[in-house]
Amino acid sequence: MTAWRQLVEIARKDLRLEARSGEALLVTTPFGAVALLFVPLAVGTDTPLLRGIGPGLYWVVVLLFGLLVTLRTSAVDTPPQIALLRLCGVHSVVRLAGRAAASALLLLAFELLLVPVAVALYDPAPHGWPWLLVVLPLVAAGLGLLGTLAGALAQGLDGRTTLGPVLVLPLAVPLLLGATQAPAAAALGHAPWPWLLLMLTVDLIAALALLLGAPHLEEVA
Amino acid sequence: MTLFGRRLPIIAAVLLAVGLVAGLVAPPDRIQGNLQRLMYVHVPAAWLAFLGFAITFGASLAWLWRRKPRYDRLAASAAEVGVFFTGLAIVLGSVWGKPVWGVWWTWDPRLVTTALMFFVYLGYLALRRATLDPLVRARRAAVFGVLAFVQVPIVHMSVLWWRSLHQPPTVLKPGDPTIDHSMLAALLVNVLAFTAVFALFVRARVRLAVAQDEEDTLPGPLAGDVVTAPRLEGVSRDE
Amino acid sequence: MHLQLSPQAELTDVHVDVQRTSVLRGLDLVVAAGEVLGLIGANGSGKSTLLNVLATLIPPVAGTVQVRGPVALLGHAPALYSQLTLRENLQFVARMTGRDDAVADAALATVGLAAAADRRADRCSHGMRRRADLARVFVTKPSLLLLDEVHTGLDVTSAALVDHVVDGVRRRGGACVVVSHDRDQVARLTDRVVELAAGRVAPAVVA
């Protein structure tokens, strides 16, 4: 119960820090929108083409820029802060789980903010869109966990915002495939469950990795 | 103790020579002709890439369990050599693919997974390079060494699944299962030869790491010893 | 002065390496309950590392460390989240340790920052942040307090506050370890002073 309360408080603290700094939602989100805007300039403004590649582009931007959301500066504990948390009896798993929860919520907001941008720019076919209600949280949770893991692995290193994503990107591949294929499968009348199951599996693997890896990744000095 | 040792280089050289001859003597492929001889390097390189990463995985687990520096050194060395062979396998595959398939790259699941592994283990080496403290480095690298390998099957399965839904590649696949006996023999000799080279590289790299660790810890200065009294006399009078 | 038999912290033959360098080599140290121990030493002699070992944040490569907590460590840099207000910072600490939010306000009032409670930490002066960091002690009520050069940059009243905090821990039967370069301060504040050199401690003579 104490651990749960600590987790909630840490997540709340992270969200409050983001609300004050705005790095994820006021900086990274517009940057992602710019990426969506650039692609038609490069490949041409052919409406059927853009309609076809729109959903895929949206997910590529969400995955790559989403990792930047998880590696935002306010999601870094300085050594004195880690020492403080440790001396308050906060377990490393609780600390990172709280961070992952906050990051997942921010990622969900990030995804939702980019949806209208992608719709406006690419006008994708609306088939299978209700499945997004499941896909968006699954991607946000998986990416939040992976990004937290990346942040812990690259903590305090030069180039952590580049090194971090490189370390965990492969596990984002099943998320990318699931996110793009599930609504596509539904649109074709197939059951998208296998893809959702795949994404859930990745989420669980990431959670397990965080659970087992966190105690090894906490350094104070 | 020399870096490469004495017996292993000789064994590796002899095996490589035999492998080279076998690869040249084996009959050319009926369809691909002499191009197919790239297989004698490409397949061993791909196998050694996976062997290297599997060793890194095992050594990382061993380090987390036993915390002995030698497991960390083995993990790092195997990853470095593994990255080399992954790069070799990808480049040779591309060179082989261009004339046969007509493209440098195809979305074969094996290719996609191998390319991802290449980048992941480049990241592993970057993570090691960026971390100064040996204990911190060993710890982070071990956690990541396990994660990097555990994710391979799920990434591979998901890509496989994805490809199976789309139009399967209409190109010729390398490594036809109905392989000629003499070709198979030549391939096995080459796998053996390159495995010997791999062992030679990994062992040399481990020995380098041992020497490096010894140099880092040998004189063992105390932290405060590097701070000496400032030399104050005469400084201001020089002006 | 009444010294209890069970020590607050006991370090036996402790060896610690940081970043490839050996910092502590076979260090023995007992901090008695109710004691205020001064710790001096040259730059780089490992004073901060020793405090981290006492806080059980850095595990030794050899030797044993026994510490009775809870422990509070106040370092060179205050452990505040700069975008949170002082109140939010202390409430965070209170909630982490299962305490009421009111404790945070009381602690801020004790260190004289009640009027600045709603100011963000990054809009506070160094001395104010230092005081807010000290307020943590009134929230977590540690029985082992470790102070790492907390006097740096403090005015007279703030320095007196440090004395008050140290005294409070001692009166509760806890122990303090104070690292400082100001020998006068150390002599005034502490019961006993040790000097850290060559990776070990030795009794130090201070004026």
XYZ file of C-alpha atoms in Angstrom, chain B residues 15 23 27 30 48 55 58 64 70-71 75 79 101 114 116 142 146 152-153 155 163 175 193 205 210 213 227 237-238:
29
model
C 41.054 -24.157 -41.750
C 34.702 -22.971 -51.664
C 30.545 -26.766 -58.168
C 23.073 -24.027 -61.474
C 28.828 -16.066 -35.851
C 27.626 -15.407 -25.762
C 25.025 -15.756 -21.433
C 24.355 -10.408 -12.954
C 35.630 -11.734 -16.479
C 32.008 -12.218 -17.523
C 30.219 -10.084 -22.902
C 29.449 -8.259 -28.706
C 17.276 -10.343 -56.624
C 19.541 -8.956 -38.439
C 17.873 -4.381 -36.073
C 24.626 -6.696 -18.350
C 20.075 -9.654 -21.520
C 15.228 -10.989 -30.725
C 12.634 -13.807 -30.998
C 10.891 -8.961 -32.917
C 5.386 -10.509 -43.921
C 20.364 -21.403 -49.195
C 37.111 -22.036 -40.192
C 39.722 -9.027 -27.313
C 42.272 -7.900 -19.140
C 41.659 -3.501 -16.595
C 45.533 16.768 -5.116
C 56.193 38.235 -8.269
C 56.681 37.023 -11.850
